[in-house]
Coordinates of C-alpha atoms in Angstrom, one line a residue:
M1013 CA 89.0 99.6 108.8
K1014 CA 86.8 100.3 105.7
I1015 CA 87.4 103.9 104.5
R1016 CA 85.8 103.7 101.0
D1017 CA 84.3 101.0 99.0
G1018 CA 87.0 98.6 98.4
I1019 CA 89.6 100.7 100.4
Y1020 CA 90.7 99.3 103.7
V1021 CA 93.3 100.3 106.3
Y1022 CA 94.8 97.7 108.7
G1023 CA 96.7 99.2 111.6
R1024 CA 96.2 99.3 115.5
D1025 CA 93.2 97.3 116.5
D1026 CA 92.0 96.6 113.2
I1027 CA 92.9 92.8 113.1
P1028 CA 91.7 90.9 116.1
G1029 CA 94.7 89.7 118.2
R1030 CA 97.1 91.9 116.5
D1031 CA 98.5 95.4 117.4
L1032 CA 99.9 96.7 114.2
S1033 CA 102.3 99.6 114.7
S1034 CA 102.3 100.6 111.1
N1035 CA 99.4 100.7 108.7
C1036 CA 98.6 98.6 105.6
G1037 CA 96.5 99.7 102.9
I1038 CA 94.3 97.2 100.9
I1039 CA 92.8 98.6 97.7
I1040 CA 90.5 96.3 95.7
T1041 CA 90.2 97.0 92.0
Q1042 CA 88.6 95.5 88.9
E1043 CA 92.0 94.0 88.0
G1044 CA 93.4 93.0 91.4
V1045 CA 94.4 94.1 94.7
V1046 CA 96.9 96.7 95.5
L1047 CA 98.6 96.6 98.9
I1048 CA 100.3 99.6 100.5
D1049 CA 103.1 98.4 102.9
S1050 CA 103.3 94.7 104.1
G1051 CA 102.8 95.1 107.8
P1052 CA 105.3 95.6 110.7
N1053 CA 106.4 92.0 110.8
P1054 CA 105.6 88.6 109.1
P1055 CA 102.8 87.5 111.4
D1056 CA 101.2 90.8 110.7
S1057 CA 101.6 90.2 106.9
L1058 CA 100.0 86.8 107.3
A1059 CA 97.0 88.3 109.2
I1060 CA 96.8 91.0 106.3
L1061 CA 96.9 88.3 103.8
A1062 CA 94.1 86.4 105.5
A1063 CA 92.0 89.6 105.6
V1064 CA 92.5 90.2 102.0
K1065 CA 91.3 86.6 101.2
K1066 CA 88.1 87.3 103.3
L1067 CA 87.5 90.4 101.3
T1068 CA 88.0 89.4 97.7
S1069 CA 89.2 86.4 95.6
Q1070 CA 91.2 88.8 93.3
P1071 CA 94.8 88.3 93.5
I1072 CA 97.3 90.7 95.0
R1073 CA 98.9 92.4 92.0
F1074 CA 101.0 95.1 93.5
L1075 CA 102.8 95.9 96.6
I1076 CA 103.8 99.5 97.2
N1077 CA 106.4 100.2 99.8
T1078 CA 106.0 103.8 101.1
E1079 CA 109.5 103.7 102.8
T1080 CA 112.4 101.4 103.2
H1081 CA 112.3 100.7 107.0
N1082 CA 111.9 97.1 108.3
D1083 CA 108.5 97.8 109.9
H1084 CA 107.1 98.4 106.5
T1085 CA 109.0 96.0 104.3
T1086 CA 110.0 92.7 106.1
G1087 CA 106.8 91.0 105.2
N1088 CA 107.2 91.7 101.5
F1089 CA 108.1 88.0 100.9
V1090 CA 104.5 86.9 102.1
F1091 CA 103.0 88.7 99.1
S1092 CA 105.7 88.4 96.4
P1093 CA 105.4 86.4 94.3
P1094 CA 102.9 87.0 92.9
A1095 CA 102.8 90.7 93.8
V1096 CA 105.0 93.2 91.9
V1097 CA 106.8 95.4 94.4
I1098 CA 107.1 99.1 93.7
G1099 CA 109.0 101.9 95.4
S1100 CA 110.5 105.1 94.5
T1101 CA 114.1 105.6 93.3
G1102 CA 116.6 104.2 95.8
A1103 CA 114.1 101.9 97.6
A1104 CA 115.7 98.7 96.8
A1105 CA 119.1 99.8 98.0
G1106 CA 117.6 101.4 101.1
I1107 CA 115.9 98.3 102.2
K1108 CA 119.0 96.2 101.7
S1109 CA 120.9 98.6 103.9
Y1110 CA 118.4 98.2 106.7
Y1111 CA 118.2 94.5 106.5
S1112 CA 119.5 92.9 109.5
A1113 CA 119.7 89.0 110.0
Q1114 CA 120.3 89.6 113.7
R1115 CA 117.0 91.5 113.9
N1116 CA 115.2 88.7 112.3
E1117 CA 116.7 86.2 114.6
K1118 CA 115.8 88.2 117.7
L1119 CA 112.3 88.4 116.4
M1120 CA 112.1 84.7 115.8
A1121 CA 113.3 83.9 119.5
E1122 CA 110.2 85.8 120.8
S1123 CA 107.7 83.1 119.9
A1124 CA 106.8 80.1 118.0
E1125 CA 104.4 82.2 116.0
M1126 CA 107.0 84.6 115.0
R1127 CA 109.4 81.8 114.2
D1128 CA 106.9 80.0 112.1
S1129 CA 105.8 83.3 110.1
F1130 CA 109.4 83.6 109.0
R1131 CA 109.3 80.2 107.1
G1132 CA 110.4 80.9 103.5
F1133 CA 111.7 84.4 104.3
R1134 CA 113.8 86.1 101.8
L1135 CA 114.6 89.8 101.4
V1136 CA 112.1 91.1 98.6
T1137 CA 113.0 94.6 97.4
P1138 CA 111.1 96.6 94.6
H1139 CA 111.0 95.2 91.2
I1140 CA 110.1 98.7 89.9
E1141 CA 111.4 102.0 91.0
F1142 CA 110.1 105.4 89.7
T1143 CA 111.0 109.0 89.9
D1144 CA 108.7 111.8 90.5
R1145 CA 105.4 110.1 89.7
L1146 CA 103.9 106.8 88.5
V1147 CA 100.3 106.1 87.6
L1148 CA 98.6 102.7 88.1
N1149 CA 95.5 102.5 86.1
M1150 CA 93.6 99.6 87.7
G1151 CA 90.1 99.1 86.1
D1152 CA 88.0 101.8 87.5
R1153 CA 90.6 103.2 89.9
T1154 CA 93.6 105.4 89.4
L1155 CA 96.4 105.4 91.8
E1156 CA 99.0 108.2 91.5
L1157 CA 102.5 107.2 93.3
L1158 CA 104.2 110.4 94.3
Q1159 CA 108.1 110.4 95.1
L1160 CA 108.7 112.2 98.4
N1161 CA 112.3 113.4 98.7
R1162 CA 114.2 113.4 102.1
I1163 CA 111.2 113.5 104.4
H1164 CA 111.8 110.3 106.3
S1165 CA 113.7 107.4 104.8
D1166 CA 116.0 106.8 101.7
A1167 CA 112.9 106.5 99.5
D1168 CA 109.4 107.5 100.5
T1169 CA 106.1 107.3 98.4
A1170 CA 102.7 108.8 98.9
I1171 CA 99.7 107.3 97.1
W1172 CA 96.9 109.5 95.9
L1173 CA 93.5 108.1 94.6
P1174 CA 92.1 111.3 93.0
K1175 CA 88.6 109.9 92.3
E1176 CA 88.1 108.7 95.9
R1177 CA 90.1 111.7 97.3
V1178 CA 92.2 109.3 99.6
L1179 CA 95.7 110.1 100.3
F1180 CA 98.2 107.6 101.9
S1181 CA 100.8 110.1 103.1
A1182 CA 103.5 107.8 104.2
A1183 CA 105.6 109.0 107.0
I1184 CA 105.2 112.9 106.3
A1185 CA 102.9 113.0 109.3
A1186 CA 101.7 110.8 112.1
V1187 CA 99.0 111.1 114.7
K1188 CA 100.3 113.3 117.6
R1189 CA 103.7 111.6 117.1
F1190 CA 107.1 113.3 116.7
G1191 CA 109.0 112.1 113.6
F1192 CA 112.7 110.9 113.6
F1193 CA 115.1 113.2 111.5
R1194 CA 117.9 111.5 110.0
P1195 CA 120.7 113.7 108.8
F1196 CA 119.5 113.7 105.4
V1197 CA 116.1 114.7 106.1
T1198 CA 115.4 118.5 106.2
I1199 CA 112.6 120.7 107.4
E1200 CA 112.5 122.5 104.3
N1201 CA 111.6 119.3 102.4
V1202 CA 109.1 118.2 104.9
K1203 CA 107.3 121.6 104.7
A1204 CA 107.4 121.8 100.9
T1205 CA 106.0 118.2 100.8
L1206 CA 103.2 119.0 103.2
K1207 CA 102.2 121.9 101.1
K1208 CA 102.3 119.8 98.0
L1209 CA 100.0 117.0 99.7
K1210 CA 97.7 119.5 101.1
A1211 CA 97.1 121.0 97.6
L1212 CA 95.6 117.8 96.5
N1213 CA 92.8 118.6 99.0
P1214 CA 92.1 115.1 100.2
D1215 CA 89.1 114.1 102.2
I1216 CA 90.9 111.2 104.0
V1217 CA 94.6 111.1 105.0
V1218 CA 96.1 107.7 105.9
P1219 CA 99.4 108.2 107.7
A1220 CA 102.1 105.4 108.0
H1221 CA 101.4 105.2 111.6
G1222 CA 98.2 106.0 113.4
A1223 CA 94.4 106.3 112.7
P1224 CA 93.2 107.7 109.4
G1225 CA 92.0 111.3 109.6
T1226 CA 91.5 114.4 107.3
V1227 CA 93.9 117.0 105.8
Q1228 CA 94.0 118.5 109.3
L1229 CA 96.6 115.9 110.3
L1230 CA 98.9 117.4 107.6
T1231 CA 98.0 121.1 108.9
E1232 CA 98.9 120.0 112.5
T1233 CA 102.3 118.7 111.4
E1234 CA 103.0 121.8 109.3
T1235 CA 102.0 124.0 112.3
F1236 CA 104.4 122.1 114.6
Y1237 CA 107.4 122.7 112.5
D1238 CA 106.6 126.3 112.2
L1239 CA 106.5 126.6 115.9
L1240 CA 109.6 124.6 116.3
L1241 CA 111.6 126.9 113.7
D1242 CA 110.3 129.9 115.6
R1243 CA 111.3 128.7 119.1
V1244 CA 114.6 127.5 117.9
G1245 CA 115.2 130.6 116.0
K1246 CA 114.6 132.9 119.0
M1247 CA 117.0 130.9 121.0
I1248 CA 119.7 131.0 118.4
T1249 CA 119.3 134.9 118.3
E1250 CA 119.8 134.8 122.1
G1251 CA 123.1 133.2 121.4
K1252 CA 122.2 129.8 123.0
P1253 CA 124.2 126.8 121.7
L1254 CA 122.5 123.6 120.3
D1255 CA 123.1 121.6 123.5
E1256 CA 121.5 124.3 125.5
I1257 CA 118.4 124.7 123.1
K1258 CA 117.9 120.8 123.4
A1259 CA 117.9 120.9 127.2
N1260 CA 115.7 124.0 127.6
L1261 CA 113.3 124.1 124.6
R1262 CA 109.7 124.0 125.7
L1263 CA 106.8 123.1 123.4
P1264 CA 103.7 123.0 125.8
E1265 CA 101.3 123.2 122.8
H1266 CA 102.4 119.6 122.0
Q1267 CA 102.4 118.0 125.3
S1268 CA 99.7 115.7 124.1
W1269 CA 102.2 114.3 121.4
S1270 CA 102.8 111.2 123.3
G1271 CA 104.6 109.2 120.4
G1272 CA 108.3 109.5 119.9
K1273 CA 109.1 112.0 122.5
E1274 CA 112.7 110.5 122.5
R1275 CA 112.9 111.8 118.9
L1276 CA 112.4 115.5 119.6
D1277 CA 116.1 116.1 119.8
T1278 CA 116.5 115.2 116.1
N1279 CA 113.8 117.5 115.3
I1280 CA 115.4 120.5 117.2
E1281 CA 118.8 119.6 115.5
A1282 CA 116.9 119.7 112.0
A1283 CA 115.5 123.1 113.0
Y1284 CA 118.9 124.3 114.1
R1285 CA 120.5 123.2 110.8
A1286 CA 117.8 124.9 108.7
I1287 CA 118.2 128.2 110.5
K1288 CA 122.1 128.3 110.7
K1289 CA 122.8 127.1 107.2

């Protein structure tokens, strides 16, 4: 999907024959290509590489990992070398901690295509890690990499193109999809990060999963957490324990959120922690 001149997003339905569950950004500059994430799995990475070659003869110079999870990083080896991989502080350690040879073996057993796509596999982690903010000046484009703390994985990164007003928002928000709250992720950090990203006033927001949209995507996510905190807070005031809250909390306003319903309990737990601390 083309979202600006020289800026593309490859996700669900964007590559014929593939159903990418996580998005990959392709940014073409005067000084080479910048990729944002490497696709869910190696066959997707190879399809993305083919798409890049159709778009430009420029080399892929940088690959930015927006998080540490396998569905964004397993295909790093397809692009690096030559690409230099970048992530925020802790990304390399996080990717190593999530690496699973058993997962790769299970994937390779699925099909000959998957098995062939893993040829030459090696675990590639970021060559460069940054704290707070890193600026890439690539010809006529400026990319601002923003470290996001405790919003999804061990090390999350948003990418802001101020001239084009395009924001790759990482996993802070998704399209009608509940996020997974690990114990170290806090609603306070998520809400503060949403406020920070909304202040950029982007025209286009590209989430880690789902179709690109507008800043409304961030607003909808913020509204959900406000509502969740309100509902959980009222049930705590009524003296209800966490297990009862998880069993009985109702969010009819978000019935259309079909993705990740099994993750709602972790959201309730995070709200409970935020209120009880």
